[in-house]
Every structure is written in structure tokens, then in C-alpha cells.
């Protein structure tokens, strides 16, 4: 009787298992898969996450195209670098040359021989897209525009902008002056990360100079409260271009659209890209930068432990709702022997998504540790030999 009852229970058990598997499979089938990105009517475009650099959408992103006034992102980046290096101050005065005053296209309306503050010229470039202000800054910093363009190209090479070459500071059409959507994404990321104190100027909707009110041409600043930059551009050759950036719930995306057909089209296409990225992706922060992830033994040091962490906060970009599939592994390269400097590398933090490695960052010392006393060095030396003998 016992065996007959047991045999009757077995089919019921398998039915329960099969039902559970079917319910799980059905639940998985109901998950929303990341859809294809929207069709974008432009010569080239790219959408990427600011923190991780992950590209979410791209098309012809490496094609060399005329950038028009998107050139000015690099112009102001160079000026910001000069400010950071102490070679320039916001209150310094630049004398406006006849060449700068006579530059065609969009203008800040500076006067010949007028002395204008660097800060005002920067705002004239960023908000008003002033070609005259761009040339005035180039001449003040480098003596002439050609030398300034050389500085621009050196920074482009350092940042890894592989399909970029500048010939002027304002973006007016000239042979051999080009960049790509991907390179503009690289440049914009660097500008926002390195100069957060100046970035709010890119969201300013108007600027007044010489009693003339001029408005920012970035229509998204008025249409979308999460958009806070960056720069428009237009020439007949380049078409209508826009680099946009938006911040929603601590996630920042950068979109670059080049070669659309109208002022409205460049705004709409950037908005479509940004909405797609925010709707279907997320970028959770895994670890905070400059925070101890491991207090490790510091052999032969003037202190017995050292905090190890990351130079910057670590993020990962994944399809929305799948952050649970992200795993991390902290690996310390032991032994850690003093002396060593803050920032020295002593391991890695590895990030996997669905069992695939997607990122790896250096685990660094968050403080320097000096050489310990003679007794500490001798004592730790003995302990290290025993540990090595034990295979530890």
C-alpha cells in the first residue's frame, strides 16, 4: 500500500514542477524587450550615456562632416582649459580686432577696439553663438586664429577624437574643417566632466550685450526642462545640427544630431533620441568614487591597513529593469607592501552583465602609506615568509 500511494504522488509532483516552469516562462515572455530605436532623419547621429560612455544608438557616427557652430564646443573647451591652467581669468579684457568685429554670420555685436571681459565673450559664444566673440577669444589666447586652431587640434587628439580637424574657431565653412558625431560626444562628455562650474551657462536661454537681447537657439531648453545644453550649429553645407544633453533621475544622456533639414527637425530628432534612451535604459551607480571598498593589510607600512577604492564613481548602463543581472567582483592583488602613493593600483573591480564582462576599473589606494619602522619591516617580513610558505 505504501508503494502504491507513493507512486500516485509522483505524477502530481511533476505536474506542479511543470506548472511552475510554465508560469516562469510565461512571466519571462511578458517582459518588455528593448525595441529598435526611432528612425532619425539626419546625416549622422549618436546617443550615449554620459557616465559610462555606452553608445545606445548610432548611425554614421564616424563620418567626417562639417560641424558649423558645433565647432564652438571645442573653442570654449580650450578657453576653459586656459582658465584652469591659470593662463587666463574671467575678468581679463580682450581687445576686439577689426577681423573679429568683421566676422560674418551670427554675432555678439562687439565693437572694434572695445575691451570685453573673457566671461562676456564666453557667454557670447555659448548662448549667442557669436562668431565675432569666437575669433576674439582665439586671438586673445593664441595671437591669431590659426595658432588657436592648432591648440584645438592638440586637445582633440588628446581626447581621442579620431575624425576631427579644425581650421578655425567659429565653424564657418572652410576646406579640411570637419568632425564626427562620435567625436562631438567625446568632447561634450569631457567638457561637462571637467568644467561643471561653467556648464550652467549652456542652459541660459538669453544673453544681453550692448543692450541687445539674443536668445539661445537650442529649442529644447524651452521644450524639455531636463535638457540643459549644449550647442546648435547651421551652415548650408552642414545642415541643421544640435548637440543636446539632458539629466533625468541622476542619469545623463548626450545626443548628437548632424545634418537635419530645419531648426525644428534638429530639436525633434534629438528629443526622440533622448526619450528613447531614458525610457529603455538605466545607469545605476554601483560604487561611489573615493570611498573604501576594501580595508586591506599594508605590509611594512607606517599604518597597518590601507583603504582601497575607485578613482571615480562606477556606473553601468543596461536595459531598464535588468539591473539585477549586474554582478561585481572586487579583486585585491596581495600582498600590498609599503611605501606606496595615493592612487597606486592594487587590484580591480570587474562588472559583469548576464555573465559577460562589461567593465573593469582599477582598485587604487585612497591614501599614501609610508615606510614603517625597522621593527615593523622586520616583523612583517617574517610574517610574509610564513604566509608564503603556507600558500596564502
Tab-separated table of C-alpha atoms in Angstrom:
chain	number	residue	atom	x	y	z
A	1	UNK	CA	0.000	0.000	0.000
A	2	UNK	CA	2.796	2.382	0.890
A	3	UNK	CA	4.473	1.992	-2.509
A	4	UNK	CA	1.151	2.406	-4.355
A	5	UNK	CA	0.484	5.701	-2.565
A	6	UNK	CA	3.994	6.909	-3.312
A	7	UNK	CA	3.611	6.086	-6.980
A	8	UNK	CA	0.359	8.071	-7.079
A	9	UNK	CA	2.111	11.130	-5.578
A	10	UNK	CA	4.925	11.214	-8.133
A	11	UNK	CA	2.808	12.297	-11.153
A	12	UNK	CA	1.248	15.063	-9.040
A	13	UNK	CA	4.681	16.331	-8.050
A	14	UNK	CA	5.831	16.503	-11.666
A	15	UNK	CA	2.650	18.355	-12.620
A	16	UNK	CA	3.425	21.017	-10.006
A	17	UNK	CA	7.006	21.358	-11.295
A	18	UNK	CA	5.834	21.641	-14.897
A	19	UNK	CA	3.213	24.218	-13.941
A	20	UNK	CA	5.821	26.308	-12.107
A	21	UNK	CA	8.178	26.195	-15.092
A	22	UNK	CA	5.356	27.185	-17.428
A	23	UNK	CA	4.413	30.158	-15.236
A	24	UNK	CA	8.059	31.291	-15.105
A	25	UNK	CA	8.412	31.013	-18.879
A	26	UNK	CA	5.185	32.963	-19.341
A	27	UNK	CA	6.373	35.703	-16.970
A	28	UNK	CA	9.643	35.976	-18.875
A	29	UNK	CA	7.788	36.208	-22.179
A	30	UNK	CA	5.777	39.139	-20.791
A	31	UNK	CA	8.939	41.180	-20.121
A	32	UNK	CA	9.269	44.153	-22.451
A	33	UNK	CA	12.245	43.691	-24.748
A	34	UNK	CA	14.248	46.757	-25.754
A	35	UNK	CA	12.686	47.895	-29.046
A	36	UNK	CA	14.546	49.215	-32.054
A	37	UNK	CA	15.453	52.909	-31.807
A	38	UNK	CA	13.397	55.535	-33.649
A	39	UNK	CA	14.195	56.410	-37.238
A	40	UNK	CA	16.218	59.638	-37.274
A	41	UNK	CA	16.265	61.827	-40.378
A	42	UNK	CA	19.825	63.144	-40.257
A	43	UNK	CA	23.204	62.602	-41.905
A	44	UNK	CA	24.702	61.217	-38.685
A	45	UNK	CA	23.760	60.824	-35.044
A	46	UNK	CA	24.705	59.188	-31.784
A	47	UNK	CA	23.148	58.744	-28.342
A	48	UNK	CA	25.359	57.809	-25.408
A	49	UNK	CA	25.342	57.617	-21.642
A	50	UNK	CA	27.373	60.364	-20.004
A	51	UNK	CA	28.723	58.341	-17.074
A	52	UNK	CA	29.656	55.119	-18.847
A	53	UNK	CA	30.168	56.265	-22.420
A	54	UNK	CA	27.993	53.392	-23.610
A	55	UNK	CA	26.547	54.077	-27.042
A	56	UNK	CA	22.812	53.363	-27.146
A	57	UNK	CA	22.086	54.443	-30.731
A	58	UNK	CA	24.317	55.444	-33.621
A	59	UNK	CA	24.349	55.885	-37.377
A	60	UNK	CA	27.251	57.172	-39.491
A	61	UNK	CA	28.761	58.283	-36.180
A	62	UNK	CA	32.325	58.291	-37.568
A	63	UNK	CA	31.557	60.087	-40.823
A	64	UNK	CA	33.546	63.290	-41.233
A	65	UNK	CA	31.115	66.153	-41.575
A	66	UNK	CA	31.152	69.956	-41.494
A	67	UNK	CA	30.311	70.895	-37.879
A	68	UNK	CA	29.256	74.520	-38.353
A	69	UNK	CA	28.949	76.191	-34.931
A	70	UNK	CA	29.318	72.876	-33.082
A	71	UNK	CA	32.979	73.816	-33.555
A	72	UNK	CA	32.487	76.271	-30.707
A	73	UNK	CA	32.191	73.451	-28.165
A	74	UNK	CA	35.912	72.932	-28.690
A	75	UNK	CA	36.542	76.679	-28.766
A	76	UNK	CA	35.122	77.137	-25.276
A	77	UNK	CA	36.750	73.894	-24.084
A	78	UNK	CA	40.154	75.356	-24.949
A	79	UNK	CA	39.276	78.590	-23.138
A	80	UNK	CA	38.134	76.619	-20.074
A	81	UNK	CA	41.465	74.756	-20.113
A	82	UNK	CA	43.363	78.046	-20.193
A	83	UNK	CA	41.305	79.260	-17.217
A	84	UNK	CA	42.016	76.038	-15.329
A	85	UNK	CA	45.750	76.301	-16.055
A	86	UNK	CA	45.871	79.835	-14.675
A	87	UNK	CA	46.802	81.335	-18.032
A	88	UNK	CA	43.592	83.338	-18.152
A	89	UNK	CA	40.995	84.904	-15.861
A	90	UNK	CA	37.309	85.555	-16.419
A	91	UNK	CA	37.843	89.262	-15.672
A	92	UNK	CA	40.688	89.628	-18.184
A	93	UNK	CA	39.942	92.040	-21.023
A	94	UNK	CA	40.315	91.137	-24.693
A	95	UNK	CA	40.726	93.891	-27.279
A	96	UNK	CA	38.470	93.350	-30.282
A	97	UNK	CA	40.326	93.358	-33.603
A	98	UNK	CA	38.918	94.505	-36.922
A	99	UNK	CA	38.979	90.876	-38.096
A	100	UNK	CA	36.931	89.686	-35.112
A	101	UNK	CA	34.466	92.577	-35.487
A	102	UNK	CA	34.011	91.882	-39.206
A	103	UNK	CA	33.454	88.115	-38.916
A	104	UNK	CA	30.312	87.131	-40.798
A	105	UNK	CA	27.391	85.083	-39.565
A	106	UNK	CA	25.910	85.086	-36.064
A	107	UNK	CA	27.355	87.837	-33.907
A	108	UNK	CA	27.603	89.118	-30.349
A	109	UNK	CA	27.974	92.687	-31.775
A	110	UNK	CA	31.274	93.624	-30.179
A	111	UNK	CA	32.910	96.853	-31.422
A	112	UNK	CA	36.377	97.367	-32.907
A	113	UNK	CA	38.995	98.216	-30.242
A	114	UNK	CA	36.487	97.620	-27.435
A	115	UNK	CA	37.808	95.751	-24.421
A	116	UNK	CA	35.489	92.915	-23.461
A	117	UNK	CA	35.674	90.602	-20.447
A	118	UNK	CA	36.534	86.969	-21.173
A	119	UNK	CA	33.399	85.865	-19.326
A	120	UNK	CA	31.204	88.008	-21.570
A	121	UNK	CA	32.897	86.661	-24.690
A	122	UNK	CA	32.380	83.097	-23.481
A	123	UNK	CA	28.686	83.716	-22.919
A	124	UNK	CA	28.527	85.379	-26.310
A	125	UNK	CA	29.862	82.173	-27.856
A	126	UNK	CA	27.835	79.708	-25.779
A	127	UNK	CA	24.471	81.480	-25.694
A	128	UNK	CA	24.505	83.749	-28.756
A	129	UNK	CA	26.845	81.614	-30.912
A	130	UNK	CA	28.813	84.748	-31.727
A	131	UNK	CA	31.408	84.246	-34.456
A	132	UNK	CA	32.965	87.602	-33.557
A	133	UNK	CA	33.342	86.510	-29.930
A	134	UNK	CA	34.911	83.196	-31.010
A	135	UNK	CA	37.576	84.929	-33.100
A	136	UNK	CA	38.223	87.489	-30.346
A	137	UNK	CA	38.861	84.687	-27.816
A	138	UNK	CA	41.122	82.840	-30.254
A	139	UNK	CA	43.203	85.940	-30.957
A	140	UNK	CA	43.473	86.884	-27.278
A	141	UNK	CA	44.672	83.422	-26.248
A	142	UNK	CA	46.880	82.417	-29.172
A	143	UNK	CA	47.685	85.627	-31.067
A	144	UNK	CA	45.863	84.520	-34.205
A	145	UNK	CA	43.112	82.121	-35.162
A	146	UNK	CA	45.399	79.656	-36.967
A	147	UNK	CA	47.517	79.116	-33.857
A	148	UNK	CA	44.377	78.711	-31.784
A	149	UNK	CA	43.124	76.080	-34.251
A	150	UNK	CA	46.352	74.171	-33.642
A	151	UNK	CA	45.562	74.206	-29.920
A	152	UNK	CA	42.082	72.902	-30.713
A	153	UNK	CA	43.547	70.027	-32.732
A	154	UNK	CA	46.000	69.108	-29.989
A	155	UNK	CA	43.168	68.828	-27.486
A	156	UNK	CA	41.124	66.815	-29.984
A	157	UNK	CA	43.985	64.330	-30.393
A	158	UNK	CA	44.466	64.071	-26.620
A	159	UNK	CA	40.763	63.325	-26.117
A	160	UNK	CA	40.796	60.607	-28.785
A	161	UNK	CA	38.746	62.463	-31.394
A	162	UNK	CA	39.923	60.429	-34.391
A	163	UNK	CA	37.817	62.023	-37.124
A	164	UNK	CA	38.266	65.702	-36.305
A	165	UNK	CA	40.317	68.529	-37.725
A	166	UNK	CA	39.740	72.218	-37.048
A	167	UNK	CA	40.825	75.185	-39.150
A	168	UNK	CA	39.019	77.992	-37.297
A	169	UNK	CA	37.303	78.853	-34.022
A	170	UNK	CA	33.830	79.725	-35.309
A	171	UNK	CA	32.926	76.878	-37.648
A	172	UNK	CA	32.396	78.946	-40.789
A	173	UNK	CA	32.858	76.776	-43.919
A	174	UNK	CA	36.463	76.129	-44.892
A	175	UNK	CA	38.223	73.198	-46.530
A	176	UNK	CA	39.611	70.475	-44.233
A	177	UNK	CA	37.467	71.521	-41.270
A	178	UNK	CA	35.434	68.566	-40.007
A	179	UNK	CA	34.405	66.386	-37.099
A	180	UNK	CA	32.075	63.441	-36.416
A	181	UNK	CA	29.063	62.744	-34.216
A	182	UNK	CA	31.090	60.337	-32.069
A	183	UNK	CA	33.903	62.855	-31.598
A	184	UNK	CA	31.423	65.529	-30.540
A	185	UNK	CA	30.049	63.106	-27.956
A	186	UNK	CA	33.568	62.560	-26.617
A	187	UNK	CA	34.227	66.305	-26.475
A	188	UNK	CA	30.912	67.143	-24.797
A	189	UNK	CA	31.443	64.463	-22.160
A	190	UNK	CA	34.895	65.857	-21.367
A	191	UNK	CA	33.593	69.431	-21.164
A	192	UNK	CA	30.799	68.586	-18.712
A	193	UNK	CA	33.016	66.358	-16.531
A	194	UNK	CA	35.995	68.688	-16.392
A	195	UNK	CA	34.206	72.020	-16.104
A	196	UNK	CA	30.924	71.593	-14.180
A	197	UNK	CA	31.305	75.137	-12.802
A	198	UNK	CA	30.846	76.619	-16.295
A	199	UNK	CA	28.348	74.154	-17.724
A	200	UNK	CA	25.237	76.013	-16.398
A	201	UNK	CA	25.929	78.725	-18.997
A	202	UNK	CA	24.864	76.242	-21.678
A	203	UNK	CA	21.322	76.202	-20.289
A	204	UNK	CA	20.995	80.002	-20.221
A	205	UNK	CA	18.194	80.995	-22.594
A	206	UNK	CA	19.274	84.569	-23.372
A	207	UNK	CA	22.176	86.961	-23.035
A	208	UNK	CA	22.243	90.763	-23.245
A	209	UNK	CA	25.257	92.628	-24.612
A	210	UNK	CA	25.342	96.219	-25.898
A	211	UNK	CA	21.660	96.445	-24.906
A	212	UNK	CA	20.885	93.759	-27.479
A	213	UNK	CA	18.918	90.735	-26.249
A	214	UNK	CA	19.716	87.499	-28.076
A	215	UNK	CA	18.188	84.103	-27.410
A	216	UNK	CA	19.741	80.665	-27.248
A	217	UNK	CA	18.903	78.772	-30.458
A	218	UNK	CA	18.525	75.439	-28.667
A	219	UNK	CA	14.727	74.970	-28.765
A	220	UNK	CA	14.892	72.016	-26.362
A	221	UNK	CA	15.791	74.348	-23.496
A	222	UNK	CA	12.217	75.603	-23.643
A	223	UNK	CA	10.528	72.349	-24.615
A	224	UNK	CA	12.136	69.956	-22.111
A	225	UNK	CA	13.056	71.031	-18.584
A	226	UNK	CA	15.574	68.184	-18.275
A	227	UNK	CA	17.660	69.477	-21.200
A	228	UNK	CA	20.485	71.776	-20.039
A	229	UNK	CA	22.653	72.208	-23.134
A	230	UNK	CA	24.604	72.122	-25.326
A	231	UNK	CA	25.067	73.796	-28.746
A	232	UNK	CA	23.407	74.388	-32.099
A	233	UNK	CA	25.006	74.796	-35.494
A	234	UNK	CA	23.972	75.589	-39.044
A	235	UNK	CA	25.509	76.301	-42.424
A	236	UNK	CA	24.252	75.383	-45.874
A	237	UNK	CA	26.874	72.620	-46.092
A	238	UNK	CA	26.403	71.235	-42.566
A	239	UNK	CA	22.621	71.473	-42.391
A	240	UNK	CA	20.959	71.989	-39.023
A	241	UNK	CA	22.898	70.377	-36.162
A	242	UNK	CA	22.461	70.072	-32.414
A	243	UNK	CA	24.350	68.540	-29.511
A	244	UNK	CA	21.933	68.100	-26.606
A	245	UNK	CA	22.290	66.820	-23.077
A	246	UNK	CA	19.605	66.012	-20.519
A	247	UNK	CA	19.566	64.873	-16.905
A	248	UNK	CA	16.672	62.766	-15.596
A	249	UNK	CA	16.722	60.998	-12.222
A	250	UNK	CA	20.529	61.183	-11.947
A	251	UNK	CA	21.002	59.720	-15.439
A	252	UNK	CA	22.573	61.987	-18.070
A	253	UNK	CA	22.443	61.289	-21.795
A	254	UNK	CA	24.201	63.093	-24.632
A	255	UNK	CA	22.733	63.130	-28.132
A	256	UNK	CA	24.369	64.459	-31.280
A	257	UNK	CA	22.390	65.024	-34.486
A	258	UNK	CA	24.110	66.376	-37.596
A	259	UNK	CA	22.646	67.371	-40.941
A	260	UNK	CA	18.905	67.727	-40.433
A	261	UNK	CA	16.660	69.884	-42.622
A	262	UNK	CA	15.398	72.582	-40.257
A	263	UNK	CA	15.656	74.248	-36.851
A	264	UNK	CA	12.644	72.293	-35.643
A	265	UNK	CA	13.869	68.992	-37.101
A	266	UNK	CA	17.154	69.062	-35.188
A	267	UNK	CA	15.234	69.648	-31.952
A	268	UNK	CA	12.663	66.925	-32.658
A	269	UNK	CA	15.247	64.320	-33.640
A	270	UNK	CA	17.353	64.969	-30.537
A	271	UNK	CA	14.211	64.781	-28.394
A	272	UNK	CA	13.325	61.429	-29.968
A	273	UNK	CA	16.750	60.030	-29.178
A	274	UNK	CA	16.746	61.296	-25.594
A	275	UNK	CA	13.237	59.983	-24.894
A	276	UNK	CA	14.187	56.574	-26.261
A	277	UNK	CA	17.322	56.370	-24.136
A	278	UNK	CA	15.645	57.392	-20.897
A	279	UNK	CA	12.654	55.115	-21.480
A	280	UNK	CA	14.508	51.903	-22.242
A	281	UNK	CA	17.855	52.168	-20.395
A	282	UNK	CA	19.126	52.907	-16.911
A	283	UNK	CA	22.560	53.620	-15.414
A	284	UNK	CA	22.668	52.641	-11.744
A	285	UNK	CA	25.665	53.664	-9.673
A	286	UNK	CA	27.418	50.548	-8.391
A	287	UNK	CA	30.088	52.173	-6.220
A	288	UNK	CA	30.888	55.717	-5.143
A	289	UNK	CA	34.298	57.068	-6.054
A	290	UNK	CA	36.915	57.829	-3.398
A	291	UNK	CA	35.101	55.513	-0.946
A	292	UNK	CA	36.728	52.482	0.656
A	293	UNK	CA	35.655	49.174	-0.854
A	294	UNK	CA	38.310	47.132	0.953
A	295	UNK	CA	40.466	47.904	4.002
A	296	UNK	CA	43.488	45.780	3.154
A	297	UNK	CA	46.644	44.859	5.010
A	298	UNK	CA	49.528	47.250	4.312
A	299	UNK	CA	52.706	45.269	4.939
A	300	UNK	CA	55.834	47.050	6.270
A	301	UNK	CA	53.967	50.371	6.459
A	302	UNK	CA	53.638	53.149	9.000
A	303	UNK	CA	49.993	52.114	9.267
A	304	UNK	CA	48.658	48.584	9.227
A	305	UNK	CA	45.804	48.969	6.729
A	306	UNK	CA	45.029	50.941	3.599
A	307	UNK	CA	41.587	51.761	2.140
A	308	UNK	CA	41.204	50.685	-1.475
A	309	UNK	CA	38.573	52.148	-3.770
A	310	UNK	CA	37.855	53.692	-7.161
A	311	UNK	CA	39.091	56.987	-8.555
A	312	UNK	CA	35.576	57.809	-9.791
A	313	UNK	CA	32.080	56.515	-9.162
A	314	UNK	CA	31.305	53.377	-11.143
A	315	UNK	CA	28.138	53.152	-13.224
A	316	UNK	CA	26.791	50.572	-15.649
A	317	UNK	CA	24.284	51.123	-18.451
A	318	UNK	CA	21.801	48.300	-19.045
A	319	UNK	CA	18.279	47.842	-20.418
A	320	UNK	CA	15.753	49.235	-17.966
A	321	UNK	CA	14.611	46.681	-15.414
A	322	UNK	CA	17.637	44.397	-15.798
A	323	UNK	CA	19.959	45.885	-13.154
A	324	UNK	CA	19.509	42.689	-11.147
A	325	UNK	CA	21.588	40.872	-13.766
A	326	UNK	CA	24.620	43.054	-12.962
A	327	UNK	CA	27.286	41.476	-10.744
A	328	UNK	CA	30.551	42.880	-9.400
A	329	UNK	CA	33.752	41.267	-8.158
A	330	UNK	CA	36.463	43.036	-6.151
A	331	UNK	CA	39.929	41.517	-6.581
A	332	UNK	CA	42.863	42.685	-4.446
A	333	UNK	CA	46.400	41.970	-5.608
A	334	UNK	CA	48.125	40.910	-2.370
A	335	UNK	CA	50.494	41.471	-0.756
A	336	UNK	CA	50.376	45.265	-0.591
A	337	UNK	CA	53.819	46.392	0.546
A	338	UNK	CA	54.642	49.952	1.659
A	339	UNK	CA	55.724	52.507	0.771
A	340	UNK	CA	53.240	53.493	-1.931
A	341	UNK	CA	51.429	56.595	-3.116
A	342	UNK	CA	47.778	57.537	-3.176
A	343	UNK	CA	46.386	56.345	-6.490
A	344	UNK	CA	48.722	53.343	-6.866
A	345	UNK	CA	46.909	50.322	-8.309
A	346	UNK	CA	46.333	47.247	-6.152
A	347	UNK	CA	43.569	45.313	-7.872
A	348	UNK	CA	40.454	45.571	-9.994
A	349	UNK	CA	36.692	45.851	-9.810
A	350	UNK	CA	35.055	43.753	-12.501
A	351	UNK	CA	31.482	44.273	-13.676
A	352	UNK	CA	29.537	41.539	-15.444
A	353	UNK	CA	26.105	41.648	-17.060
A	354	UNK	CA	24.449	38.318	-17.757
A	355	UNK	CA	27.821	36.633	-17.188
A	356	UNK	CA	29.610	38.858	-19.711
A	357	UNK	CA	32.342	41.258	-18.566
A	358	UNK	CA	31.202	44.782	-19.464
A	359	UNK	CA	33.645	46.922	-17.472
A	360	UNK	CA	36.769	46.744	-15.346
A	361	UNK	CA	38.238	49.531	-13.210
A	362	UNK	CA	41.440	49.821	-11.215
A	363	UNK	CA	41.266	49.416	-7.448
A	364	UNK	CA	43.552	52.112	-6.071
A	365	UNK	CA	44.998	53.193	-2.733
A	366	UNK	CA	42.895	56.036	-1.356
A	367	UNK	CA	45.780	57.282	0.760
A	368	UNK	CA	49.556	57.061	0.759
A	369	UNK	CA	51.312	54.773	3.232
A	370	UNK	CA	54.890	55.456	4.191
A	371	UNK	CA	57.608	53.033	5.164
A	372	UNK	CA	57.202	51.613	8.658
A	373	UNK	CA	59.798	51.424	11.423
A	374	UNK	CA	62.702	48.997	11.281
A	375	UNK	CA	60.883	46.716	13.735
A	376	UNK	CA	57.677	46.831	11.638
A	377	UNK	CA	59.548	45.975	8.442
A	378	UNK	CA	61.414	43.083	10.070
A	379	UNK	CA	58.339	41.700	11.837
A	380	UNK	CA	56.135	41.920	8.735
A	381	UNK	CA	58.908	40.407	6.631
A	382	UNK	CA	58.909	37.329	8.855
A	383	UNK	CA	55.109	37.069	8.766
A	384	UNK	CA	55.126	37.379	4.970
A	385	UNK	CA	57.573	34.457	4.686
A	386	UNK	CA	55.318	32.264	6.828
A	387	UNK	CA	52.280	33.302	4.831
A	388	UNK	CA	54.079	32.490	1.578
A	389	UNK	CA	55.176	29.125	2.940
A	390	UNK	CA	51.564	28.339	3.837
A	391	UNK	CA	50.478	29.251	0.338
A	392	UNK	CA	48.473	32.261	1.448
